[in-house]
Coordinates of C-alpha atoms in Angstrom, one line a residue:
X1 CA -52.0 -113.6 48.7
X2 CA -55.5 -111.9 48.8
X3 CA -55.4 -108.1 49.4
X4 CA -58.0 -106.7 51.7
X5 CA -60.3 -103.9 50.1
X6 CA -60.5 -100.6 51.8
X7 CA -63.3 -100.1 53.9
X8 CA -66.2 -97.9 52.8
X9 CA -65.7 -94.5 54.1
X10 CA -68.1 -93.7 56.9
X11 CA -69.5 -90.3 57.6
X12 CA -71.6 -88.9 60.3
X13 CA -73.4 -85.9 59.0
X14 CA -73.1 -82.8 61.0
X15 CA -76.0 -80.3 61.4
X16 CA -76.2 -76.9 63.1
X17 CA -79.2 -75.7 64.9
X18 CA -79.5 -72.4 63.4
X19 CA -77.7 -72.9 60.3
X20 CA -79.2 -76.1 59.2
X21 CA -82.3 -77.2 61.3
X22 CA -84.1 -74.0 61.7
X23 CA -83.0 -73.0 58.1
X24 CA -84.5 -75.9 56.7
X25 CA -87.9 -75.5 58.6
X26 CA -87.9 -71.9 57.2
X27 CA -88.0 -73.4 53.6
X28 CA -86.8 -76.8 52.5
X29 CA -86.0 -75.7 49.0
X30 CA -84.1 -72.4 49.9
X31 CA -82.1 -74.4 52.5
X32 CA -81.1 -76.9 49.4
X33 CA -80.0 -74.1 47.4
X34 CA -78.2 -72.0 49.9
X35 CA -76.7 -74.5 52.3
X36 CA -76.3 -77.5 50.3
X37 CA -75.5 -75.9 46.8
X38 CA -73.5 -73.0 48.2
X39 CA -75.6 -70.4 46.5
X40 CA -75.4 -67.5 49.0
X41 CA -78.5 -65.1 48.6
X42 CA -77.8 -61.8 46.9
X43 CA -79.1 -59.7 49.9
X44 CA -78.2 -61.7 52.9
X45 CA -79.6 -59.0 55.5
X46 CA -80.9 -61.6 58.1
X47 CA -77.8 -63.7 57.8
X48 CA -75.5 -60.7 57.9
X49 CA -77.3 -59.1 60.9
X50 CA -77.2 -62.1 62.8
X51 CA -73.5 -62.5 62.6
X52 CA -73.0 -58.9 63.1
X53 CA -75.0 -58.9 66.2
X54 CA -73.4 -61.9 67.7
X55 CA -69.9 -60.6 66.9
X56 CA -70.0 -57.2 68.1
X57 CA -71.6 -58.2 71.3
X58 CA -68.9 -60.6 71.9
X59 CA -66.3 -58.0 71.3
X60 CA -68.2 -55.5 73.3
X61 CA -68.2 -57.9 76.3
X62 CA -64.4 -58.6 75.8
X63 CA -63.6 -54.9 75.7
X64 CA -65.6 -54.5 79.0
X65 CA -63.9 -57.2 80.5
X66 CA -60.3 -56.4 80.0
X67 CA -60.4 -53.6 82.3
X68 CA -60.3 -54.1 86.0
X69 CA -63.4 -53.4 88.0
X70 CA -62.3 -49.9 89.0
X71 CA -61.5 -49.1 85.5
X72 CA -64.2 -50.7 83.6
X73 CA -66.1 -48.4 81.2
X74 CA -69.1 -47.1 82.7
X75 CA -72.4 -47.0 81.0
X76 CA -73.7 -45.8 78.4
X77 CA -71.1 -46.1 76.0
X78 CA -70.4 -43.4 73.3
X79 CA -71.1 -44.7 69.8
X80 CA -68.4 -42.7 68.0
X81 CA -65.4 -43.6 70.5
X82 CA -66.4 -47.0 72.0
X83 CA -68.9 -48.7 69.7
X84 CA -68.0 -47.6 66.3
X85 CA -64.6 -49.4 66.3
X86 CA -66.1 -52.6 67.2
X87 CA -68.7 -52.3 64.2
X88 CA -65.7 -51.6 61.7
X89 CA -63.9 -54.6 63.3
X90 CA -66.9 -57.1 62.9
X91 CA -68.0 -55.7 59.4
X92 CA -64.5 -56.1 58.2
X93 CA -64.5 -59.8 59.4
X94 CA -67.8 -60.3 57.7
X95 CA -66.8 -58.9 54.1
X96 CA -63.7 -61.4 54.6
X97 CA -66.4 -64.2 54.7
X98 CA -68.3 -62.7 51.7
X99 CA -71.1 -61.2 53.9
X100 CA -71.4 -57.5 53.0
X101 CA -73.6 -55.1 54.9
X102 CA -76.9 -53.9 53.4
X103 CA -76.9 -50.7 51.2
X104 CA -78.8 -48.8 54.0
X105 CA -75.9 -49.6 56.6
X106 CA -73.2 -48.2 54.6
X107 CA -75.1 -45.2 53.1
X108 CA -76.3 -44.1 56.5
X109 CA -73.6 -44.5 59.1
X110 CA -74.3 -44.3 62.7
X111 CA -77.2 -45.0 65.2
X112 CA -79.2 -41.9 64.4
X113 CA -79.8 -43.0 60.8
X114 CA -79.0 -46.5 60.8
X115 CA -81.3 -48.9 62.4
X116 CA -78.5 -51.9 62.5
X117 CA -76.0 -49.6 64.4
X118 CA -79.0 -48.3 66.6
X119 CA -79.9 -51.6 67.7
X120 CA -76.3 -52.4 68.5
X121 CA -75.9 -49.4 70.6
X122 CA -79.3 -49.9 72.4
X123 CA -78.2 -53.6 73.1
X124 CA -75.0 -52.6 74.6
X125 CA -76.2 -49.6 76.7
X126 CA -79.6 -51.1 77.8
X127 CA -78.7 -54.8 78.4
X128 CA -74.8 -54.5 78.8
X129 CA -74.8 -53.1 82.2
X130 CA -76.9 -56.2 83.6
X131 CA -75.7 -59.0 81.2
X132 CA -72.0 -58.4 81.1
X133 CA -71.3 -59.0 84.9
X134 CA -73.0 -62.3 84.8
X135 CA -71.5 -63.8 81.5
X136 CA -68.9 -66.6 82.4
X137 CA -67.9 -67.5 78.8
X138 CA -69.0 -66.3 75.3
X139 CA -69.6 -68.2 72.3
X140 CA -69.1 -71.5 73.6
X141 CA -69.4 -74.4 70.8
X142 CA -71.4 -77.2 72.1
X143 CA -71.8 -80.5 70.1
X144 CA -73.4 -83.9 70.6
X145 CA -74.4 -87.0 68.8
X146 CA -77.7 -88.2 68.1
X147 CA -79.1 -91.5 66.6
X148 CA -80.9 -91.4 63.1
X149 CA -84.0 -93.5 63.1
X150 CA -84.3 -93.6 59.2
X151 CA -83.3 -97.0 57.9
X152 CA -82.0 -95.4 54.7
X153 CA -80.1 -92.6 56.1
X154 CA -76.3 -92.4 55.1
X155 CA -75.2 -93.2 58.9
X156 CA -76.6 -94.3 62.2
X157 CA -76.0 -91.1 63.9
X158 CA -75.7 -87.3 63.2
X159 CA -73.8 -84.5 65.0
X160 CA -75.6 -81.4 66.2
X161 CA -73.9 -78.4 67.3
X162 CA -74.4 -74.8 68.2
X163 CA -72.9 -71.7 69.9
X164 CA -74.1 -70.2 73.1
X165 CA -73.2 -67.6 75.8
X166 CA -73.1 -69.0 79.3
X167 CA -74.2 -67.3 82.6
X168 CA -73.4 -69.1 85.9
X169 CA -74.2 -69.0 89.5
X170 CA -70.5 -68.2 90.4
X171 CA -71.1 -65.1 88.4
X172 CA -74.2 -64.3 90.2
X173 CA -72.3 -64.8 93.4
X174 CA -69.5 -62.7 92.2
X175 CA -71.8 -59.7 91.1
X176 CA -73.4 -59.8 94.3
X177 CA -70.3 -59.7 96.3
X178 CA -69.3 -56.8 94.3
X179 CA -72.5 -54.7 95.0
X180 CA -73.1 -55.7 98.9
X181 CA -70.9 -56.2 102.0
X182 CA -72.7 -59.6 103.0
X183 CA -71.4 -62.8 101.8
X184 CA -73.9 -64.4 99.2
X185 CA -76.6 -66.8 100.5
X186 CA -78.7 -68.3 98.0
X187 CA -82.3 -67.3 99.4
X188 CA -85.2 -65.5 97.9
X189 CA -84.6 -62.5 100.2
X190 CA -81.3 -62.1 99.1
X191 CA -81.9 -62.8 95.7
X192 CA -84.7 -60.0 95.7
X193 CA -82.0 -57.5 97.1
X194 CA -79.8 -58.5 94.3
X195 CA -82.6 -58.1 91.5
X196 CA -83.1 -54.5 92.5
X197 CA -79.6 -54.0 91.1
X198 CA -79.8 -56.1 88.0
X199 CA -82.7 -56.3 85.5
X200 CA -81.9 -59.9 84.2
X201 CA -82.1 -61.2 87.8
X202 CA -85.2 -59.2 88.3
X203 CA -86.9 -60.9 85.4
X204 CA -85.6 -64.3 86.5
X205 CA -86.8 -63.6 90.0
X206 CA -90.3 -62.7 88.8
X207 CA -90.5 -66.1 86.9
X208 CA -92.6 -68.4 88.9
X209 CA -90.7 -71.7 87.7
X210 CA -87.4 -70.1 88.3
X211 CA -88.4 -69.2 92.0
X212 CA -89.3 -72.9 92.5
X213 CA -85.9 -73.9 91.5
X214 CA -84.2 -71.4 94.1
X215 CA -86.6 -72.8 96.6
X216 CA -84.8 -76.2 96.1
X217 CA -81.6 -74.5 97.1
X218 CA -79.6 -75.1 94.0
X219 CA -75.9 -74.8 94.8
X220 CA -74.6 -74.4 91.1
X221 CA -76.4 -74.0 88.0
X222 CA -75.9 -72.5 84.5
X223 CA -78.1 -70.1 82.1
X224 CA -77.7 -70.3 78.5
X225 CA -78.1 -67.3 76.5
X226 CA -78.8 -66.7 72.7
X227 CA -79.4 -63.4 70.8
X228 CA -81.9 -63.1 67.8
X229 CA -81.6 -60.1 65.3
X230 CA -85.5 -60.2 65.0
X231 CA -88.7 -58.9 66.8
X232 CA -90.4 -61.3 69.3
X233 CA -92.5 -63.8 67.5
X234 CA -96.2 -64.2 68.1
X235 CA -96.8 -66.4 71.0
X236 CA -99.6 -68.9 71.9
X237 CA -102.0 -68.5 74.9
X238 CA -102.0 -70.8 77.7
X239 CA -105.0 -72.8 76.2
X240 CA -103.4 -72.7 72.7
X241 CA -100.1 -74.0 74.3
X242 CA -101.8 -77.1 75.8
X243 CA -103.0 -77.8 72.5
X244 CA -99.7 -77.5 70.9
X245 CA -98.2 -80.0 73.6
X246 CA -101.0 -82.5 72.7
X247 CA -100.3 -82.1 68.9
X248 CA -96.5 -82.7 69.5
X249 CA -97.3 -85.8 71.5
X250 CA -99.5 -87.1 68.6
X251 CA -97.0 -86.3 66.1
X252 CA -99.4 -84.2 64.0
X253 CA -98.0 -80.7 64.9
X254 CA -96.5 -79.7 61.6
X255 CA -99.7 -80.0 59.8
X256 CA -101.8 -77.9 62.3
X257 CA -102.8 -74.4 62.1
X258 CA -101.2 -73.8 65.6
X259 CA -97.8 -74.5 64.3
X260 CA -98.3 -72.3 61.4
X261 CA -99.3 -69.4 63.4
X262 CA -96.6 -69.9 66.2
X263 CA -94.0 -71.8 64.4
X264 CA -91.1 -69.4 65.2
X265 CA -91.9 -69.1 68.7
X266 CA -92.0 -73.0 69.1
X267 CA -88.8 -73.6 66.9
X268 CA -86.9 -71.1 69.2
X269 CA -87.9 -73.0 72.5
X270 CA -86.7 -76.2 70.7
X271 CA -83.6 -74.6 70.0
X272 CA -83.0 -73.5 73.5
X273 CA -83.8 -77.0 75.0
X274 CA -81.4 -78.7 72.7
X275 CA -78.7 -76.3 73.6
X276 CA -79.4 -77.2 77.2
X277 CA -79.3 -81.0 76.4
X278 CA -75.9 -80.3 74.4
X279 CA -74.5 -78.4 77.3
X280 CA -75.4 -80.7 80.1
X281 CA -74.0 -83.8 78.3
X282 CA -70.6 -82.1 78.5
X283 CA -68.4 -83.3 81.2
X284 CA -68.0 -81.7 84.7
X285 CA -70.4 -78.7 83.9
X286 CA -73.3 -77.6 86.0
X287 CA -76.9 -78.2 85.0
X288 CA -78.6 -75.7 82.6
X289 CA -81.7 -74.8 84.3
X290 CA -83.0 -71.9 82.2
X291 CA -82.5 -70.4 78.9
X292 CA -82.7 -66.8 77.7
X293 CA -83.3 -65.3 74.2
X294 CA -82.8 -61.7 73.8
X295 CA -84.9 -60.5 70.6
X296 CA -82.7 -57.4 69.9
X297 CA -84.9 -55.7 67.2
X298 CA -87.5 -55.0 70.1
X299 CA -85.0 -52.3 71.2
X300 CA -85.3 -50.3 68.1
X301 CA -88.5 -51.7 66.3
X302 CA -89.0 -50.7 62.5
X303 CA -92.4 -49.7 61.5
X304 CA -93.0 -53.0 60.2
X305 CA -92.1 -54.5 63.5
X306 CA -94.3 -52.0 65.3
X307 CA -97.5 -53.0 63.3
X308 CA -96.7 -56.6 64.0
X309 CA -96.4 -55.8 67.8
X310 CA -99.6 -54.0 67.7
X311 CA -101.7 -56.7 65.9
X312 CA -100.3 -59.4 68.3
X313 CA -101.4 -57.1 71.2
X314 CA -105.0 -56.7 69.6
X315 CA -105.2 -60.4 68.8
X316 CA -103.8 -61.6 72.2
X317 CA -101.0 -63.5 70.4
X318 CA -98.4 -62.3 72.8
X319 CA -97.0 -63.4 76.1
X320 CA -96.7 -59.8 76.8
X321 CA -100.2 -58.9 77.6
X322 CA -101.7 -55.4 77.8
X323 CA -101.7 -55.8 81.5
X324 CA -98.0 -55.9 81.6
X325 CA -97.6 -52.8 79.4
X326 CA -97.7 -49.0 80.7
X327 CA -100.6 -47.1 79.7
X328 CA -98.7 -44.5 77.9
X329 CA -96.9 -47.1 75.7
X330 CA -100.2 -48.6 74.7
X331 CA -101.7 -45.3 74.2
X332 CA -98.9 -44.1 71.8
X333 CA -99.0 -47.6 70.0
X334 CA -102.8 -47.9 69.6
X335 CA -102.8 -44.1 68.4
X336 CA -99.9 -44.3 65.9
X337 CA -100.5 -43.7 62.5
X338 CA -99.1 -46.8 60.7
X339 CA -98.7 -44.9 57.4
X340 CA -96.7 -42.0 59.2
X341 CA -93.0 -41.9 58.4
X342 CA -92.3 -40.7 62.0
X343 CA -90.5 -43.2 64.2
X344 CA -92.2 -43.7 67.6
X345 CA -89.8 -46.2 68.9
X346 CA -87.9 -43.2 70.7
X347 CA -91.3 -42.3 72.5
X348 CA -91.9 -45.9 74.0
X349 CA -90.3 -46.7 77.3
X350 CA -87.1 -48.8 78.0
X351 CA -89.5 -50.9 80.1
X352 CA -91.7 -51.8 77.2
X353 CA -88.6 -52.7 74.9
X354 CA -86.9 -54.5 77.5
X355 CA -89.9 -56.6 78.4
X356 CA -90.5 -57.7 74.8
X357 CA -86.7 -58.1 74.5
X358 CA -86.1 -60.9 77.0
X359 CA -87.5 -64.4 76.9
X360 CA -87.1 -66.8 79.5
X361 CA -87.4 -70.5 78.8
X362 CA -87.5 -72.9 81.7
X363 CA -85.5 -76.1 81.1
X364 CA -87.4 -79.3 81.8
X365 CA -86.5 -82.8 81.1
X366 CA -89.7 -83.7 79.6
X367 CA -89.7 -80.5 77.2
X368 CA -86.0 -81.4 76.2
X369 CA -87.0 -84.9 75.2
X370 CA -89.9 -83.7 73.0
X371 CA -87.6 -80.8 71.3
X372 CA -85.0 -83.5 70.6
X373 CA -87.7 -85.9 69.1
X374 CA -88.9 -82.7 67.0
X375 CA -85.3 -82.1 65.5
X376 CA -84.7 -85.6 65.1
X377 CA -87.6 -85.8 62.6
X378 CA -86.1 -82.5 60.9
X379 CA -82.8 -84.3 60.5
X380 CA -84.6 -87.5 59.0
X381 CA -86.4 -85.0 56.7
X382 CA -83.3 -83.6 55.6
X383 CA -81.6 -86.8 55.0
X384 CA -84.8 -88.1 53.2
X385 CA -84.6 -85.4 50.9
X386 CA -80.9 -85.6 50.0
X387 CA -81.3 -89.6 49.3
X388 CA -84.1 -88.8 47.0
X389 CA -81.9 -86.3 44.9
X390 CA -78.8 -88.7 45.1
X391 CA -81.4 -91.4 43.5
X392 CA -82.2 -89.3 40.6
X393 CA -85.2 -87.2 41.7
X394 CA -85.2 -83.6 40.6
X395 CA -84.3 -80.9 43.1
X396 CA -87.6 -79.3 43.2
X397 CA -89.4 -82.5 43.8
X398 CA -87.0 -83.8 46.3
X399 CA -87.0 -80.5 48.6
X400 CA -90.5 -78.9 49.2
X401 CA -91.0 -75.1 49.0
X402 CA -93.1 -74.3 51.9
X403 CA -92.3 -70.8 53.2
X404 CA -94.2 -67.8 54.6
X405 CA -94.8 -64.9 52.0
X406 CA -92.3 -62.7 53.7
X407 CA -89.6 -65.3 53.1
X408 CA -90.8 -65.9 49.5
X409 CA -90.7 -62.2 48.8
X410 CA -87.0 -61.9 49.7
X411 CA -85.8 -65.1 48.2
X412 CA -83.6 -65.3 45.1
X413 CA -85.3 -68.5 43.9
X414 CA -88.9 -67.3 44.0
X415 CA -88.9 -67.0 40.2
X416 CA -88.7 -70.9 39.4
X417 CA -89.8 -72.7 42.7
X418 CA -92.9 -75.0 42.7
X419 CA -94.7 -72.8 45.2
X420 CA -94.5 -69.7 43.1
X421 CA -95.9 -71.7 40.3
X422 CA -98.8 -73.1 42.2
X423 CA -99.6 -69.6 43.5
X424 CA -99.7 -68.4 40.1
X425 CA -102.0 -71.1 39.0
X426 CA -104.3 -70.6 41.7
X427 CA -104.6 -66.9 41.1
X428 CA -105.4 -67.1 37.5
X429 CA -109.0 -66.0 36.8
X430 CA -111.0 -68.5 34.9
X431 CA -113.5 -66.7 32.3
X432 CA -116.7 -68.5 31.1
X433 CA -119.1 -67.4 28.4
X434 CA -122.4 -66.7 29.8

């Protein structure tokens, strides 16, 4: 009797949008050491703050939601009695996962001296009154399968996942019913009335593409929400955006100057569009029509953030133009002494901060297809690098070290990566005898 052999194990690789794809695009080699080699960074400030802000905002929403309408905590929340217990809870959870807070967070506790607590306090008190009433679900896991086009890949498919918060037309309806006596009718006039009571709806109403969707009398829809613990990245002009779309169609985007200048902005749009594809492919769900990113560092910008904001405005590398900024805000920023240790973020208006904090991304089928193609290419590159290493190629040859200087300066592996060596050789002065 002939015994059959066990079939070869079939593995479908799984990738996270932020933990894998965006990390790989930041630096291939750093991704290899940290994500595949399980070598965590010694000072994971960005990773810690990202998890910190997601966790605390979720707990803040759950705390707000558990009370009835008449008993809900009114804004602004007091940091000592309402927000500090949430921070303590989340920092404790992150420590268990091996993510310890930065030194400056532990040594300067509280929003007056601690920029991380200050950003959380502003996030809750500036956006909370407008955001919390519209949220239908938080920390929703969305997953899907995509086909791998590389013939040498480990599998025919790969799994892609992400976590989002969801706003729905039902929650907009509920908010309207709580704030008006008339039943909700989805017309622009009623929508305008509602926008006066909710800043997020106001930003949506002032978005031309979103207004066109309302003209089509949508009955139900969803809005996907994501939070970024960073400043608003530099953004292309309308003319540059057309060039970027053309480069994407030609398959030459990654080698272009435009991509180097605006890659964070571009990647975040791909992320939201991919989230929309994952969400709409789940069964019995409304179609996501819009995504919103909140750049929460804009609510309490550091001096480095303010320098970058000022530079973007002067170079016209932002979608928040000077015409949209209050004169007094621009005067303060333009006349600010960049070498001064005085924090001017307290002098800037809430309008300036909120305008820069919120980004609306319209979900269109053509844009979704393009973003999926781009991330398919990223996964193929990851799989290709893995196969090179499995076949005996050295790690530093299989994975490219191509990061921005700011990423390199904070990287634990900078002392022995190929990029560092090549830069040092380029900077070596050659002496000649006259």
